[in-house]
PDB file of C-alpha atoms in Angstrom:
ATOM      1  CA  MET A 180       0.000   0.000   0.000  1.00 41.00           C
ATOM      2  CA  PRO A 181       1.562   3.321  -1.017  1.00 41.00           C
ATOM      3  CA  VAL A 182       2.409   5.743   1.748  1.00 36.00           C
ATOM      4  CA  PRO A 183       0.629   9.076   1.253  1.00 41.00           C
ATOM      5  CA  GLU A 184       2.885  12.037   0.777  1.00 42.00           C
ATOM      6  CA  GLU A 185       3.282  14.278   3.774  1.00 41.00           C
ATOM      7  CA  PRO A 186       2.853  17.931   2.850  1.00 43.00           C
ATOM      8  CA  PRO A 187       5.666  20.206   4.010  1.00 44.00           C
ATOM      9  CA  ARG A 188       4.875  22.876   6.536  1.00 43.00           C
ATOM     10  CA  THR A 189       3.845  26.383   5.564  1.00 46.00           C
ATOM     11  CA  GLY A 190       6.822  28.605   4.909  1.00 49.00           C
ATOM     12  CA  ALA A 191       9.064  25.798   3.629  1.00 50.00           C
ATOM     13  CA  HIS A 192      11.830  27.062   1.375  1.00 47.00           C
ATOM     14  CA  ALA A 193      12.918  25.683  -1.948  1.00 47.00           C
ATOM     15  CA  ARG A 194      15.165  27.196  -4.587  1.00 42.00           C
ATOM     16  CA  GLY A 195      14.149  28.248  -8.055  1.00 44.00           C
ATOM     17  CA  PRO A 196      16.471  28.770 -11.004  1.00 49.00           C
ATOM     18  CA  ASP A 197      17.471  32.288  -9.928  1.00 55.00           C
ATOM     19  CA  ALA A 198      16.185  32.944  -6.415  1.00 66.00           C
ATOM     20  CA  PRO A 199      15.025  31.187  -3.251  1.00 88.00           C
ATOM     21  CA  VAL A 200      11.373  30.180  -3.213  1.00 91.00           C
ATOM     22  CA  GLU A 201       9.128  30.226  -0.159  1.00 93.00           C
ATOM     23  CA  VAL A 202       6.042  28.012  -0.322  1.00 94.00           C
ATOM     24  CA  ARG A 203       3.079  29.173   1.740  1.00 92.00           C
ATOM     25  CA  ARG A 204       0.146  26.831   2.265  1.00 92.00           C
ATOM     26  CA  SER A 205      -3.244  28.394   2.817  1.00 89.00           C
ATOM     27  CA  ARG A 206      -6.368  26.730   4.170  1.00 87.00           C
ATOM     28  CA  ARG A 207      -8.413  29.423   2.450  1.00 85.00           C
ATOM     29  CA  ARG A 208      -7.216  28.308  -0.976  1.00 83.00           C
ATOM     30  CA  SER A 209      -8.912  25.363  -2.645  1.00 80.00           C
ATOM     31  CA  ARG A 210      -7.912  25.795  -6.298  1.00 83.00           C
ATOM     32  CA  THR A 211      -5.903  28.968  -6.883  1.00 89.00           C
ATOM     33  CA  VAL A 212      -2.117  29.221  -6.870  1.00 90.00           C
ATOM     34  CA  SER A 213      -0.350  32.593  -6.699  1.00 89.00           C
ATOM     35  CA  ALA A 214       3.243  33.734  -7.008  1.00 88.00           C
ATOM     36  CA  TRP A 215       4.935  37.052  -6.304  1.00 85.00           C
ATOM     37  CA  ARG A 216       8.237  38.569  -5.206  1.00 80.00           C
ATOM     38  CA  GLU A 217       9.135  39.733  -1.723  1.00 82.00           C
ATOM     39  CA  GLY A 218      12.575  41.246  -2.096  1.00 73.00           C
ATOM     40  CA  ASP A 219      14.879  38.498  -3.374  1.00 77.00           C
ATOM     41  CA  VAL A 220      12.446  35.727  -2.427  1.00 86.00           C
ATOM     42  CA  THR A 221       9.791  34.270  -4.717  1.00 89.00           C
ATOM     43  CA  VAL A 222       6.638  33.435  -2.748  1.00 90.00           C
ATOM     44  CA  VAL A 223       4.308  30.732  -4.067  1.00 92.00           C
ATOM     45  CA  ALA A 224       0.963  30.361  -2.261  1.00 91.00           C
ATOM     46  CA  ILE A 225      -0.773  27.016  -2.749  1.00 92.00           C
ATOM     47  CA  PRO A 226      -3.773  25.199  -1.246  1.00 92.00           C
ATOM     48  CA  ALA A 227      -2.980  23.490   2.052  1.00 90.00           C
ATOM     49  CA  GLY A 228      -4.091  20.127   0.665  1.00 90.00           C
ATOM     50  CA  PHE A 229      -1.517  19.947  -2.132  1.00 91.00           C
ATOM     51  CA  THR A 230       0.800  16.919  -2.092  1.00 92.00           C
ATOM     52  CA  ARG A 231       4.545  17.314  -2.468  1.00 92.00           C
ATOM     53  CA  SER A 232       4.400  16.318  -6.119  1.00 92.00           C
ATOM     54  CA  GLN A 233       1.683  18.896  -6.766  1.00 92.00           C
ATOM     55  CA  GLU A 234       3.765  21.463  -4.912  1.00 93.00           C
ATOM     56  CA  ARG A 235       6.850  20.731  -7.035  1.00 92.00           C
ATOM     57  CA  GLU A 236       4.809  20.918 -10.233  1.00 93.00           C
ATOM     58  CA  TRP A 237       3.141  24.206  -9.371  1.00 92.00           C
ATOM     59  CA  VAL A 238       6.217  25.880  -7.908  1.00 92.00           C
ATOM     60  CA  GLY A 239       8.100  25.200 -11.137  1.00 92.00           C
ATOM     61  CA  ARG A 240       5.187  26.363 -13.246  1.00 90.00           C
ATOM     62  CA  MET A 241       4.565  29.555 -11.285  1.00 89.00           C
ATOM     63  CA  VAL A 242       8.241  30.529 -11.056  1.00 88.00           C
ATOM     64  CA  ALA A 243       8.475  30.221 -14.844  1.00 87.00           C
ATOM     65  CA  ARG A 244       5.274  32.227 -15.366  1.00 85.00           C
ATOM     66  CA  LEU A 245       6.420  34.964 -13.003  1.00 81.00           C
ATOM     67  CA  ALA A 246       9.824  35.196 -14.704  1.00 78.00           C
ATOM     68  CA  ALA A 247       8.151  35.531 -18.112  1.00 75.00           C
ATOM     69  CA  GLN A 248       5.786  38.166 -16.760  1.00 72.00           C
ATOM     70  CA  GLU A 249       8.645  40.166 -15.259  1.00 68.00           C
ATOM     71  CA  GLY A 250      10.639  39.892 -18.460  1.00 63.00           C
ATOM     72  CA  ARG A 251       7.868  41.813 -20.186  1.00 62.00           C
ATOM     73  CA  ARG A 252       7.724  44.382 -17.382  1.00 61.00           C
ATOM     74  CA  ARG A 253      11.445  44.913 -16.791  1.00 67.00           C
ATOM     75  CA  PRO A 254      13.016  46.440 -19.883  1.00 79.00           C
ATOM     76  CA  SER A 255      16.760  46.889 -20.258  1.00 85.00           C
ATOM     77  CA  ASP A 256      18.418  50.323 -20.223  1.00 90.00           C
ATOM     78  CA  ALA A 257      18.291  50.380 -24.023  1.00 91.00           C
ATOM     79  CA  GLN A 258      14.606  49.471 -24.041  1.00 90.00           C
ATOM     80  CA  LEU A 259      13.947  52.082 -21.357  1.00 93.00           C
ATOM     81  CA  ALA A 260      15.591  54.783 -23.489  1.00 95.00           C
ATOM     82  CA  SER A 261      13.626  53.649 -26.538  1.00 95.00           C
ATOM     83  CA  ARG A 262      10.401  53.797 -24.549  1.00 95.00           C
ATOM     84  CA  ALA A 263      11.220  57.324 -23.370  1.00 97.00           C
ATOM     85  CA  THR A 264      11.743  58.425 -26.975  1.00 97.00           C
ATOM     86  CA  ASP A 265       8.405  56.923 -27.980  1.00 97.00           C
ATOM     87  CA  LEU A 266       6.583  58.585 -25.067  1.00 97.00           C
ATOM     88  CA  SER A 267       8.152  61.961 -25.826  1.00 97.00           C
ATOM     89  CA  ARG A 268       7.028  61.704 -29.432  1.00 97.00           C
ATOM     90  CA  ARG A 269       3.524  60.522 -28.525  1.00 97.00           C
ATOM     91  CA  TYR A 270       2.677  62.897 -25.677  1.00 97.00           C
ATOM     92  CA  LEU A 271       5.161  65.776 -25.852  1.00 97.00           C
ATOM     93  CA  GLY A 272       5.540  66.252 -29.579  1.00 97.00           C
ATOM     94  CA  GLY A 273       9.107  64.936 -29.424  1.00 97.00           C
ATOM     95  CA  ARG A 274      10.272  68.071 -27.607  1.00 97.00           C
ATOM     96  CA  ALA A 275      11.890  66.223 -24.683  1.00 97.00           C
ATOM     97  CA  VAL A 276      15.136  64.644 -25.899  1.00 97.00           C
ATOM     98  CA  PRO A 277      17.179  63.069 -23.084  1.00 97.00           C
ATOM     99  CA  THR A 278      20.854  62.284 -23.599  1.00 97.00           C
ATOM    100  CA  SER A 279      20.520  59.051 -21.608  1.00 96.00           C
ATOM    101  CA  VAL A 280      17.849  57.092 -19.754  1.00 96.00           C
ATOM    102  CA  ARG A 281      18.743  54.199 -17.484  1.00 94.00           C
ATOM    103  CA  TRP A 282      17.824  52.337 -14.320  1.00 94.00           C
ATOM    104  CA  SER A 283      19.382  53.466 -11.049  1.00 92.00           C
ATOM    105  CA  SER A 284      19.712  51.850  -7.634  1.00 89.00           C
ATOM    106  CA  ASN A 285      20.565  55.039  -5.720  1.00 89.00           C
ATOM    107  CA  GLN A 286      17.344  57.037  -6.035  1.00 88.00           C
ATOM    108  CA  GLY A 287      16.396  56.629  -2.390  1.00 86.00           C
ATOM    109  CA  ARG A 288      12.662  57.280  -2.025  1.00 86.00           C
ATOM    110  CA  ARG A 289      12.406  58.989  -5.417  1.00 91.00           C
ATOM    111  CA  TRP A 290      10.835  57.163  -8.355  1.00 94.00           C
ATOM    112  CA  GLY A 291      13.152  58.901 -10.772  1.00 95.00           C
ATOM    113  CA  SER A 292      15.324  61.938 -11.345  1.00 95.00           C
ATOM    114  CA  CYS A 293      16.214  64.274 -14.170  1.00 94.00           C
ATOM    115  CA  THR A 294      19.229  66.542 -14.661  1.00 95.00           C
ATOM    116  CA  PRO A 295      18.160  69.160 -17.227  1.00 94.00           C
ATOM    117  CA  THR A 296      21.681  70.579 -17.539  1.00 94.00           C
ATOM    118  CA  ASP A 297      23.003  67.389 -19.128  1.00 95.00           C
ATOM    119  CA  GLY A 298      19.722  65.775 -20.203  1.00 96.00           C
ATOM    120  CA  THR A 299      20.105  62.596 -18.160  1.00 96.00           C
ATOM    121  CA  ILE A 300      17.182  60.667 -16.681  1.00 97.00           C
ATOM    122  CA  ARG A 301      17.456  57.973 -14.024  1.00 96.00           C
ATOM    123  CA  ILE A 302      14.581  55.681 -13.076  1.00 95.00           C
ATOM    124  CA  SER A 303      14.549  53.927  -9.702  1.00 93.00           C
ATOM    125  CA  ASP A 304      14.949  50.157  -9.681  1.00 89.00           C
ATOM    126  CA  ARG A 305      11.841  50.121  -7.475  1.00 88.00           C
ATOM    127  CA  VAL A 306       9.752  50.915 -10.557  1.00 90.00           C
ATOM    128  CA  ARG A 307      11.063  47.815 -12.297  1.00 85.00           C
ATOM    129  CA  GLY A 308       8.287  45.263 -12.525  1.00 79.00           C
ATOM    130  CA  MET A 309       5.479  47.768 -11.944  1.00 86.00           C
ATOM    131  CA  PRO A 310       2.644  47.929 -14.499  1.00 88.00           C
ATOM    132  CA  ARG A 311       3.609  49.456 -17.843  1.00 90.00           C
ATOM    133  CA  TRP A 312       1.332  52.473 -17.413  1.00 93.00           C
ATOM    134  CA  VAL A 313       3.072  53.317 -14.119  1.00 94.00           C
ATOM    135  CA  LEU A 314       6.542  53.114 -15.678  1.00 95.00           C
ATOM    136  CA  ASP A 315       5.317  55.267 -18.568  1.00 96.00           C
ATOM    137  CA  TYR A 316       4.084  57.892 -16.118  1.00 97.00           C
ATOM    138  CA  VAL A 317       7.426  57.989 -14.272  1.00 97.00           C
ATOM    139  CA  LEU A 318       9.286  58.321 -17.569  1.00 97.00           C
ATOM    140  CA  LEU A 319       6.976  61.094 -18.742  1.00 97.00           C
ATOM    141  CA  HIS A 320       7.285  62.867 -15.401  1.00 97.00           C
ATOM    142  CA  GLU A 321      11.052  63.043 -15.824  1.00 97.00           C
ATOM    143  CA  LEU A 322      10.799  63.892 -19.531  1.00 98.00           C
ATOM    144  CA  VAL A 323       8.607  66.886 -18.717  1.00 97.00           C
ATOM    145  CA  HIS A 324      11.307  68.102 -16.329  1.00 96.00           C
ATOM    146  CA  LEU A 325      13.538  68.540 -19.383  1.00 97.00           C
ATOM    147  CA  LEU A 326      10.985  71.104 -20.553  1.00 96.00           C
ATOM    148  CA  VAL A 327       9.580  72.620 -17.364  1.00 95.00           C
ATOM    149  CA  PRO A 328      11.398  73.046 -14.018  1.00 90.00           C
ATOM    150  CA  GLY A 329       9.525  72.474 -10.776  1.00 92.00           C
ATOM    151  CA  HIS A 330       5.972  71.200 -10.378  1.00 94.00           C
ATOM    152  CA  GLY A 331       3.924  74.267 -11.200  1.00 95.00           C
ATOM    153  CA  PRO A 332       0.795  74.524 -13.368  1.00 96.00           C
ATOM    154  CA  ASP A 333       2.808  74.398 -16.605  1.00 97.00           C
ATOM    155  CA  PHE A 334       4.410  71.128 -15.529  1.00 96.00           C
ATOM    156  CA  TRP A 335       1.088  69.411 -14.789  1.00 96.00           C
ATOM    157  CA  ALA A 336      -0.439  70.834 -17.960  1.00 96.00           C
ATOM    158  CA  GLU A 337       2.209  68.961 -19.955  1.00 96.00           C
ATOM    159  CA  LEU A 338       1.498  65.731 -18.074  1.00 95.00           C
ATOM    160  CA  ALA A 339      -2.248  66.121 -18.591  1.00 95.00           C
ATOM    161  CA  THR A 340      -1.802  64.712 -22.097  1.00 94.00           C
ATOM    162  CA  TYR A 341      -1.074  61.293 -20.565  1.00 96.00           C
ATOM    163  CA  PRO A 342      -4.422  59.632 -19.727  1.00 96.00           C
ATOM    164  CA  HIS A 343      -3.136  57.552 -16.783  1.00 96.00           C
ATOM    165  CA  THR A 344      -1.451  60.323 -14.778  1.00 95.00           C
ATOM    166  CA  GLY A 345      -3.953  60.339 -11.896  1.00 95.00           C
ATOM    167  CA  ARG A 346      -4.171  56.563 -11.734  1.00 94.00           C
ATOM    168  CA  ALA A 347      -0.379  56.153 -11.775  1.00 95.00           C
ATOM    169  CA  ARG A 348       0.134  58.753  -9.049  1.00 94.00           C
ATOM    170  CA  GLY A 349      -2.409  56.941  -6.892  1.00 94.00           C
ATOM    171  CA  PHE A 350      -0.657  53.624  -7.515  1.00 93.00           C
ATOM    172  CA  LEU A 351       2.738  55.027  -6.496  1.00 93.00           C
ATOM    173  CA  GLU A 352       1.332  56.699  -3.390  1.00 92.00           C
ATOM    174  CA  GLY A 353      -0.373  53.472  -2.347  1.00 91.00           C
ATOM    175  CA  TYR A 354       2.732  51.420  -3.068  1.00 84.00           C
ATOM    176  CA  GLY A 355       4.899  53.759  -1.019  1.00 83.00           C
ATOM    177  CA  TYR A 356       2.426  53.664   1.862  1.00 78.00           C
ATOM    178  CA  ALA A 357       2.321  49.862   1.808  1.00 77.00           C
ATOM    179  CA  GLN A 358       6.123  49.678   1.753  1.00 71.00           C
ATOM    180  CA  ASP A 359       6.331  51.963   4.777  1.00 69.00           C
ATOM    181  CA  ARG A 360       3.864  49.825   6.736  1.00 64.00           C
ATOM    182  CA  GLY A 361       5.359  46.486   5.712  1.00 52.00           C
ATOM    183  CA  PRO A 362       3.480  43.246   4.924  1.00 45.00           C
ATOM    184  CA  ARG A 363       0.773  41.976   7.275  1.00 44.00           C
ATOM    185  CA  PRO A 364       0.204  38.208   7.445  1.00 41.00           C
ATOM    186  CA  SER A 365      -3.262  36.811   6.878  1.00 40.00           C
ATOM    187  CA  PRO A 366      -4.928  34.839   9.714  1.00 37.00           C
ATOM    188  CA  ASP A 367      -3.797  31.441   8.436  1.00 38.00           C
ATOM    189  CA  GLY A 368      -0.178  32.527   8.076  1.00 38.00           C
ATOM    190  CA  ALA A 369      -0.060  32.827   4.281  1.00 38.00           C
ATOM    191  CA  ASP A 370       0.335  36.416   3.137  1.00 42.00           C
ATOM    192  CA  GLU A 371      -1.949  37.541   0.368  1.00 47.00           C
ATOM    193  CA  PRO A 372      -0.224  38.575  -2.870  1.00 47.00           C
ATOM    194  CA  PRO A 373       0.350  42.315  -3.273  1.00 48.00           C
ATOM    195  CA  GLY A 374      -1.713  42.752  -6.450  1.00 46.00           C
ATOM    196  CA  ASP A 375      -0.151  43.851  -9.726  1.00 44.00           C
ATOM    197  CA  ASP A 376       3.156  42.081  -9.093  1.00 44.00           C
ATOM    198  CA  GLU A 377       1.648  38.633  -8.656  1.00 46.00           C
ATOM    199  CA  ASP A 378       0.512  35.886 -10.976  1.00 47.00           C
ATOM    200  CA  ASP A 379      -2.577  33.904 -10.026  1.00 50.00           C
ATOM    201  CA  VAL A 380      -4.015  30.834 -11.772  1.00 55.00           C
ATOM    202  CA  ASP A 381      -6.485  28.056 -11.067  1.00 53.00           C
ATOM    203  CA  ALA A 382      -4.908  24.726 -10.178  1.00 50.00           C
TER     204      ALA A 382
END
């Protein structure tokens, strides 16, 4: 008679191809499986009743899906510069022409920065992986600074051409607030995914 597999405890760690994976079992889940990043750790939330073989299958599947999703959301420096050029042409008539646009890890709490004197734009690594319309807003925000100093009426008038300005600002404010508060565990010990940075499928 085969011995039934014993499910590992909630919070067990495995290792994916590029980063450690934490498996969280939830009694509230019956069919759905979710995956998201928490810093350098990939979190995969699965139903509590999954066997070890089901866990291995779904961890591998979700890590691959999340990596593919992030690949679409995390452009290279060259792709970032190309996107900035496209946004300038589409919303600013091509008037904002940066000399360079790249990711930066030293932006502190800023989402991006612009140096009008030399035309350089730096986008915080924290924006990497956010929804495309949020990244576009941050890029446009810095592009407008090449045209208008400060945040006066003329600045916001330029940004008004982008239809997702209000939504993106709300997203960034909410994200910053959540980061300041830190994650809160759900009652059964499995944190809920943070929203736009997660991938959720039916098992």
